[in-house]
Amino acid sequence: MESETTMRWSGVIGFAETSEEAPSVYVEHITERRYYGDVVEFGRQMQGSDKINEDVTLSNQLSVLGDPFAQSNLYAMRYATFGGRKWKVESVKVQYPRLILTLGGVWNE
């Protein structure tokens, strides 16, 4: 019998809210909220072999227990912290009550 070890995750997810600061000038304001879950997939890849410093992209998937705020603000998720860095949330799948987040490149604020 094989035993699977699940890697736990604890971190912050950044949600963006857009507001009009001046006529036709829109700015995103980030609200961070702490979440807990599991790492479903773990991996990374290097992109841009023609560059001096290649871009690192994650292909990690996080399974997060979605609270009502997260469930109603899926469209506003911008990044999640992983390994001490902020990573773009590339996609979100709803598997109620959990949310499956796929992380991509580094989030540049």
Short mmCIF file of N, CA and C in Angstrom, two decimals:
data_model
loop_
_atom_site.label_atom_id
_atom_site.label_comp_id
_atom_site.label_asym_id
_atom_site.label_seq_id
_atom_site.Cartn_x
_atom_site.Cartn_y
_atom_site.Cartn_z
N MET A 1 0.83 -1.17 0.00
CA MET A 1 0.00 0.00 0.00
C MET A 1 0.88 1.25 0.00
N GLU A 2 0.64 2.15 -0.96
CA GLU A 2 1.42 3.37 -1.06
C GLU A 2 0.82 4.45 -0.18
N SER A 3 1.68 5.23 0.45
CA SER A 3 1.18 6.37 1.22
C SER A 3 1.57 7.64 0.51
N GLU A 4 0.62 8.55 0.37
CA GLU A 4 0.88 9.83 -0.27
C GLU A 4 1.10 10.88 0.80
N THR A 5 2.09 11.70 0.59
CA THR A 5 2.34 12.80 1.50
C THR A 5 1.81 14.07 0.86
N THR A 6 0.94 14.74 1.57
CA THR A 6 0.38 15.98 1.06
C THR A 6 1.17 17.14 1.63
N MET A 7 1.60 18.01 0.74
CA MET A 7 2.32 19.20 1.16
C MET A 7 1.28 20.28 1.50
N ARG A 8 1.35 20.79 2.69
CA ARG A 8 0.42 21.83 3.14
C ARG A 8 0.89 23.20 2.68
N TRP A 9 -0.07 24.10 2.51
CA TRP A 9 0.23 25.46 2.10
C TRP A 9 -0.49 26.44 3.02
N SER A 10 0.18 27.49 3.37
CA SER A 10 -0.40 28.60 4.12
C SER A 10 0.18 29.86 3.52
N GLY A 11 -0.68 30.77 3.16
CA GLY A 11 -0.17 31.99 2.56
C GLY A 11 -1.25 33.02 2.35
N VAL A 12 -0.91 34.01 1.57
CA VAL A 12 -1.79 35.15 1.33
C VAL A 12 -2.22 35.13 -0.12
N ILE A 13 -3.47 35.48 -0.35
CA ILE A 13 -3.99 35.68 -1.70
C ILE A 13 -4.34 37.16 -1.80
N GLY A 14 -3.87 37.80 -2.88
CA GLY A 14 -4.15 39.21 -3.11
C GLY A 14 -5.33 39.38 -4.05
N PHE A 15 -6.29 40.18 -3.63
CA PHE A 15 -7.49 40.47 -4.42
C PHE A 15 -7.45 41.93 -4.84
N ALA A 16 -7.77 42.21 -6.09
CA ALA A 16 -7.73 43.58 -6.60
C ALA A 16 -9.13 44.17 -6.66
N GLU A 17 -9.21 45.42 -6.27
CA GLU A 17 -10.44 46.19 -6.43
C GLU A 17 -10.06 47.43 -7.21
N THR A 18 -10.76 47.69 -8.30
CA THR A 18 -10.45 48.83 -9.16
C THR A 18 -11.33 50.01 -8.79
N SER A 19 -10.70 51.18 -8.67
CA SER A 19 -11.46 52.39 -8.38
C SER A 19 -10.99 53.49 -9.33
N GLU A 20 -11.88 54.43 -9.60
CA GLU A 20 -11.56 55.55 -10.48
C GLU A 20 -10.98 56.67 -9.62
N GLU A 21 -9.69 56.94 -9.81
CA GLU A 21 -8.98 57.96 -9.03
C GLU A 21 -9.19 59.37 -9.60
N ALA A 22 -9.33 59.44 -10.89
CA ALA A 22 -9.59 60.69 -11.61
C ALA A 22 -10.39 60.31 -12.85
N PRO A 23 -10.98 61.25 -13.54
CA PRO A 23 -11.73 60.87 -14.73
C PRO A 23 -10.90 60.02 -15.70
N SER A 24 -11.38 58.83 -15.97
CA SER A 24 -10.75 57.86 -16.87
C SER A 24 -9.41 57.33 -16.37
N VAL A 25 -9.10 57.48 -15.08
CA VAL A 25 -7.88 56.94 -14.50
C VAL A 25 -8.29 55.91 -13.44
N TYR A 26 -8.04 54.64 -13.73
CA TYR A 26 -8.44 53.56 -12.83
C TYR A 26 -7.21 52.93 -12.19
N VAL A 27 -7.30 52.67 -10.90
CA VAL A 27 -6.18 52.13 -10.14
C VAL A 27 -6.67 50.89 -9.38
N GLU A 28 -5.82 49.85 -9.36
CA GLU A 28 -6.14 48.65 -8.59
C GLU A 28 -5.59 48.79 -7.17
N HIS A 29 -6.43 48.50 -6.20
CA HIS A 29 -6.02 48.46 -4.80
C HIS A 29 -6.10 47.00 -4.36
N ILE A 30 -5.03 46.50 -3.76
CA ILE A 30 -4.95 45.09 -3.38
C ILE A 30 -5.33 44.91 -1.92
N THR A 31 -6.19 43.92 -1.68
CA THR A 31 -6.53 43.48 -0.34
C THR A 31 -5.98 42.07 -0.18
N GLU A 32 -5.20 41.86 0.87
CA GLU A 32 -4.63 40.53 1.12
C GLU A 32 -5.43 39.80 2.19
N ARG A 33 -5.65 38.51 1.96
CA ARG A 33 -6.34 37.68 2.94
C ARG A 33 -5.57 36.36 3.08
N ARG A 34 -5.48 35.85 4.29
CA ARG A 34 -4.73 34.62 4.57
C ARG A 34 -5.63 33.41 4.34
N TYR A 35 -5.04 32.39 3.68
CA TYR A 35 -5.74 31.14 3.40
C TYR A 35 -4.83 29.96 3.69
N TYR A 36 -5.45 28.80 3.81
CA TYR A 36 -4.74 27.54 4.08
C TYR A 36 -5.22 26.51 3.09
N GLY A 37 -4.35 25.57 2.77
CA GLY A 37 -4.75 24.53 1.84
C GLY A 37 -3.64 23.53 1.60
N ASP A 38 -3.68 22.91 0.43
CA ASP A 38 -2.72 21.88 0.05
C ASP A 38 -2.10 22.23 -1.30
N VAL A 39 -0.87 21.77 -1.50
CA VAL A 39 -0.22 21.88 -2.81
C VAL A 39 -0.61 20.62 -3.58
N VAL A 40 -1.37 20.80 -4.66
CA VAL A 40 -1.86 19.67 -5.46
C VAL A 40 -0.79 19.23 -6.45
N GLU A 41 -0.17 20.19 -7.12
CA GLU A 41 0.91 19.90 -8.06
C GLU A 41 2.06 20.85 -7.74
N PHE A 42 3.27 20.35 -7.93
CA PHE A 42 4.45 21.15 -7.62
C PHE A 42 5.42 21.04 -8.78
N GLY A 43 5.79 22.17 -9.36
CA GLY A 43 6.75 22.15 -10.46
C GLY A 43 7.13 23.55 -10.87
N ARG A 44 8.17 23.65 -11.65
CA ARG A 44 8.60 24.94 -12.17
C ARG A 44 9.22 24.72 -13.53
N GLN A 45 9.31 25.81 -14.29
CA GLN A 45 9.98 25.73 -15.59
C GLN A 45 10.68 27.06 -15.84
N MET A 46 11.72 26.99 -16.63
CA MET A 46 12.47 28.18 -17.01
C MET A 46 12.04 28.56 -18.42
N GLN A 47 11.85 29.85 -18.65
CA GLN A 47 11.45 30.33 -19.97
C GLN A 47 12.40 31.42 -20.43
N GLY A 48 12.58 31.49 -21.73
CA GLY A 48 13.41 32.55 -22.29
C GLY A 48 14.87 32.19 -22.33
N SER A 49 15.22 31.10 -23.01
CA SER A 49 16.62 30.66 -23.06
C SER A 49 17.51 31.65 -23.80
N ASP A 50 16.91 32.62 -24.51
CA ASP A 50 17.70 33.62 -25.20
C ASP A 50 18.00 34.84 -24.31
N LYS A 51 17.57 34.77 -23.05
CA LYS A 51 17.81 35.87 -22.11
C LYS A 51 18.98 35.53 -21.20
N ILE A 52 19.57 36.56 -20.63
CA ILE A 52 20.64 36.35 -19.66
C ILE A 52 20.05 35.74 -18.39
N ASN A 53 18.96 36.33 -17.90
CA ASN A 53 18.26 35.82 -16.73
C ASN A 53 16.92 35.27 -17.18
N GLU A 54 16.77 33.96 -17.16
CA GLU A 54 15.53 33.35 -17.60
C GLU A 54 14.40 33.62 -16.62
N ASP A 55 13.18 33.65 -17.14
CA ASP A 55 12.00 33.84 -16.31
C ASP A 55 11.61 32.50 -15.69
N VAL A 56 11.32 32.52 -14.41
CA VAL A 56 10.86 31.31 -13.73
C VAL A 56 9.34 31.34 -13.70
N THR A 57 8.73 30.24 -14.09
CA THR A 57 7.28 30.10 -14.06
C THR A 57 6.94 28.87 -13.26
N LEU A 58 6.00 29.02 -12.34
CA LEU A 58 5.53 27.87 -11.58
C LEU A 58 4.38 27.22 -12.32
N SER A 59 4.21 25.95 -12.07
CA SER A 59 3.01 25.27 -12.55
C SER A 59 2.35 24.61 -11.35
N ASN A 60 2.52 25.25 -10.19
CA ASN A 60 1.93 24.73 -8.97
C ASN A 60 0.43 24.93 -8.96
N GLN A 61 -0.25 23.99 -8.34
CA GLN A 61 -1.67 24.15 -8.11
C GLN A 61 -1.91 24.06 -6.61
N LEU A 62 -2.66 25.02 -6.11
CA LEU A 62 -3.01 25.06 -4.70
C LEU A 62 -4.50 24.76 -4.56
N SER A 63 -4.83 23.91 -3.62
CA SER A 63 -6.22 23.63 -3.30
C SER A 63 -6.54 24.36 -2.00
N VAL A 64 -7.41 25.36 -2.10
CA VAL A 64 -7.69 26.25 -0.98
C VAL A 64 -9.17 26.13 -0.62
N LEU A 65 -9.44 26.08 0.67
CA LEU A 65 -10.83 26.09 1.12
C LEU A 65 -11.36 27.51 0.95
N GLY A 66 -12.30 27.67 0.04
CA GLY A 66 -12.79 29.00 -0.30
C GLY A 66 -13.86 29.49 0.66
N ASP A 67 -13.62 30.62 1.29
CA ASP A 67 -14.63 31.24 2.13
C ASP A 67 -15.58 32.04 1.23
N PRO A 68 -16.66 32.59 1.78
CA PRO A 68 -17.60 33.35 0.94
C PRO A 68 -16.95 34.51 0.18
N PHE A 69 -15.96 35.18 0.80
CA PHE A 69 -15.28 36.28 0.12
C PHE A 69 -14.55 35.77 -1.12
N ALA A 70 -13.78 34.71 -0.98
CA ALA A 70 -13.03 34.16 -2.12
C ALA A 70 -13.98 33.64 -3.19
N GLN A 71 -15.04 32.96 -2.78
CA GLN A 71 -15.99 32.41 -3.74
C GLN A 71 -16.65 33.51 -4.58
N SER A 72 -16.91 34.67 -3.97
CA SER A 72 -17.58 35.73 -4.71
C SER A 72 -16.61 36.71 -5.37
N ASN A 73 -15.30 36.54 -5.16
CA ASN A 73 -14.31 37.43 -5.77
C ASN A 73 -13.26 36.68 -6.57
N LEU A 74 -13.66 35.60 -7.21
CA LEU A 74 -12.73 34.81 -8.03
C LEU A 74 -12.04 35.66 -9.09
N TYR A 75 -12.81 36.53 -9.72
CA TYR A 75 -12.30 37.38 -10.80
C TYR A 75 -11.23 38.36 -10.32
N ALA A 76 -11.20 38.63 -9.01
CA ALA A 76 -10.30 39.65 -8.48
C ALA A 76 -8.98 39.08 -7.95
N MET A 77 -8.82 37.76 -7.97
CA MET A 77 -7.57 37.16 -7.47
C MET A 77 -6.43 37.52 -8.41
N ARG A 78 -5.35 38.07 -7.84
CA ARG A 78 -4.22 38.48 -8.65
C ARG A 78 -2.97 37.65 -8.35
N TYR A 79 -2.71 37.35 -7.08
CA TYR A 79 -1.51 36.59 -6.73
C TYR A 79 -1.73 35.77 -5.47
N ALA A 80 -0.83 34.81 -5.28
CA ALA A 80 -0.77 34.01 -4.05
C ALA A 80 0.69 33.90 -3.67
N THR A 81 0.96 33.89 -2.38
CA THR A 81 2.34 33.74 -1.95
C THR A 81 2.69 32.26 -1.89
N PHE A 82 3.93 31.97 -2.29
CA PHE A 82 4.43 30.59 -2.26
C PHE A 82 5.94 30.68 -2.21
N GLY A 83 6.54 30.04 -1.22
CA GLY A 83 8.00 30.06 -1.09
C GLY A 83 8.56 31.45 -0.86
N GLY A 84 7.79 32.30 -0.18
CA GLY A 84 8.29 33.64 0.14
C GLY A 84 8.16 34.66 -0.97
N ARG A 85 7.51 34.30 -2.09
CA ARG A 85 7.34 35.22 -3.22
C ARG A 85 5.87 35.30 -3.59
N LYS A 86 5.53 36.32 -4.34
CA LYS A 86 4.17 36.47 -4.86
C LYS A 86 4.16 35.95 -6.29
N TRP A 87 3.19 35.06 -6.59
CA TRP A 87 3.07 34.45 -7.92
C TRP A 87 1.68 34.75 -8.48
N LYS A 88 1.62 35.03 -9.79
CA LYS A 88 0.36 35.31 -10.45
C LYS A 88 -0.58 34.12 -10.35
N VAL A 89 -1.85 34.41 -10.11
CA VAL A 89 -2.88 33.38 -10.19
C VAL A 89 -3.33 33.35 -11.65
N GLU A 90 -2.94 32.27 -12.34
CA GLU A 90 -3.24 32.16 -13.78
C GLU A 90 -4.67 31.70 -14.02
N SER A 91 -5.17 30.80 -13.18
CA SER A 91 -6.53 30.32 -13.35
C SER A 91 -7.07 29.81 -12.01
N VAL A 92 -8.39 29.78 -11.92
CA VAL A 92 -9.08 29.29 -10.72
C VAL A 92 -10.18 28.34 -11.18
N LYS A 93 -10.18 27.13 -10.61
CA LYS A 93 -11.25 26.17 -10.86
C LYS A 93 -12.04 26.02 -9.57
N VAL A 94 -13.36 26.00 -9.69
CA VAL A 94 -14.21 25.84 -8.52
C VAL A 94 -14.57 24.37 -8.39
N GLN A 95 -14.19 23.80 -7.25
CA GLN A 95 -14.59 22.44 -6.89
C GLN A 95 -15.15 22.55 -5.48
N TYR A 96 -16.34 23.16 -5.41
CA TYR A 96 -16.94 23.55 -4.14
C TYR A 96 -16.80 22.48 -3.08
N PRO A 97 -16.35 22.84 -1.89
CA PRO A 97 -16.08 24.17 -1.35
C PRO A 97 -14.64 24.63 -1.58
N ARG A 98 -13.88 23.90 -2.39
CA ARG A 98 -12.47 24.24 -2.60
C ARG A 98 -12.29 25.01 -3.90
N LEU A 99 -11.20 25.76 -3.95
CA LEU A 99 -10.78 26.47 -5.15
C LEU A 99 -9.41 25.94 -5.53
N ILE A 100 -9.22 25.62 -6.80
CA ILE A 100 -7.93 25.13 -7.29
C ILE A 100 -7.28 26.28 -8.05
N LEU A 101 -6.19 26.81 -7.47
CA LEU A 101 -5.47 27.94 -8.08
C LEU A 101 -4.25 27.42 -8.82
N THR A 102 -4.08 27.82 -10.06
CA THR A 102 -2.88 27.51 -10.82
C THR A 102 -2.01 28.76 -10.83
N LEU A 103 -0.76 28.63 -10.37
CA LEU A 103 0.16 29.75 -10.30
C LEU A 103 1.05 29.80 -11.53
N GLY A 104 1.41 31.00 -11.92
CA GLY A 104 2.26 31.19 -13.10
C GLY A 104 3.53 31.92 -12.76
N GLY A 105 3.78 33.02 -13.46
CA GLY A 105 5.01 33.78 -13.26
C GLY A 105 5.01 34.64 -12.01
N VAL A 106 6.13 35.28 -11.77
CA VAL A 106 6.29 36.14 -10.61
C VAL A 106 5.35 37.35 -10.75
N TRP A 107 4.69 37.72 -9.67
CA TRP A 107 3.82 38.90 -9.66
C TRP A 107 4.70 40.14 -9.50
N ASN A 108 4.61 41.06 -10.45
CA ASN A 108 5.35 42.32 -10.38
C ASN A 108 4.37 43.42 -10.01
N GLU A 109 4.59 43.98 -8.85
CA GLU A 109 3.65 44.99 -8.35
C GLU A 109 3.78 46.29 -9.09
#
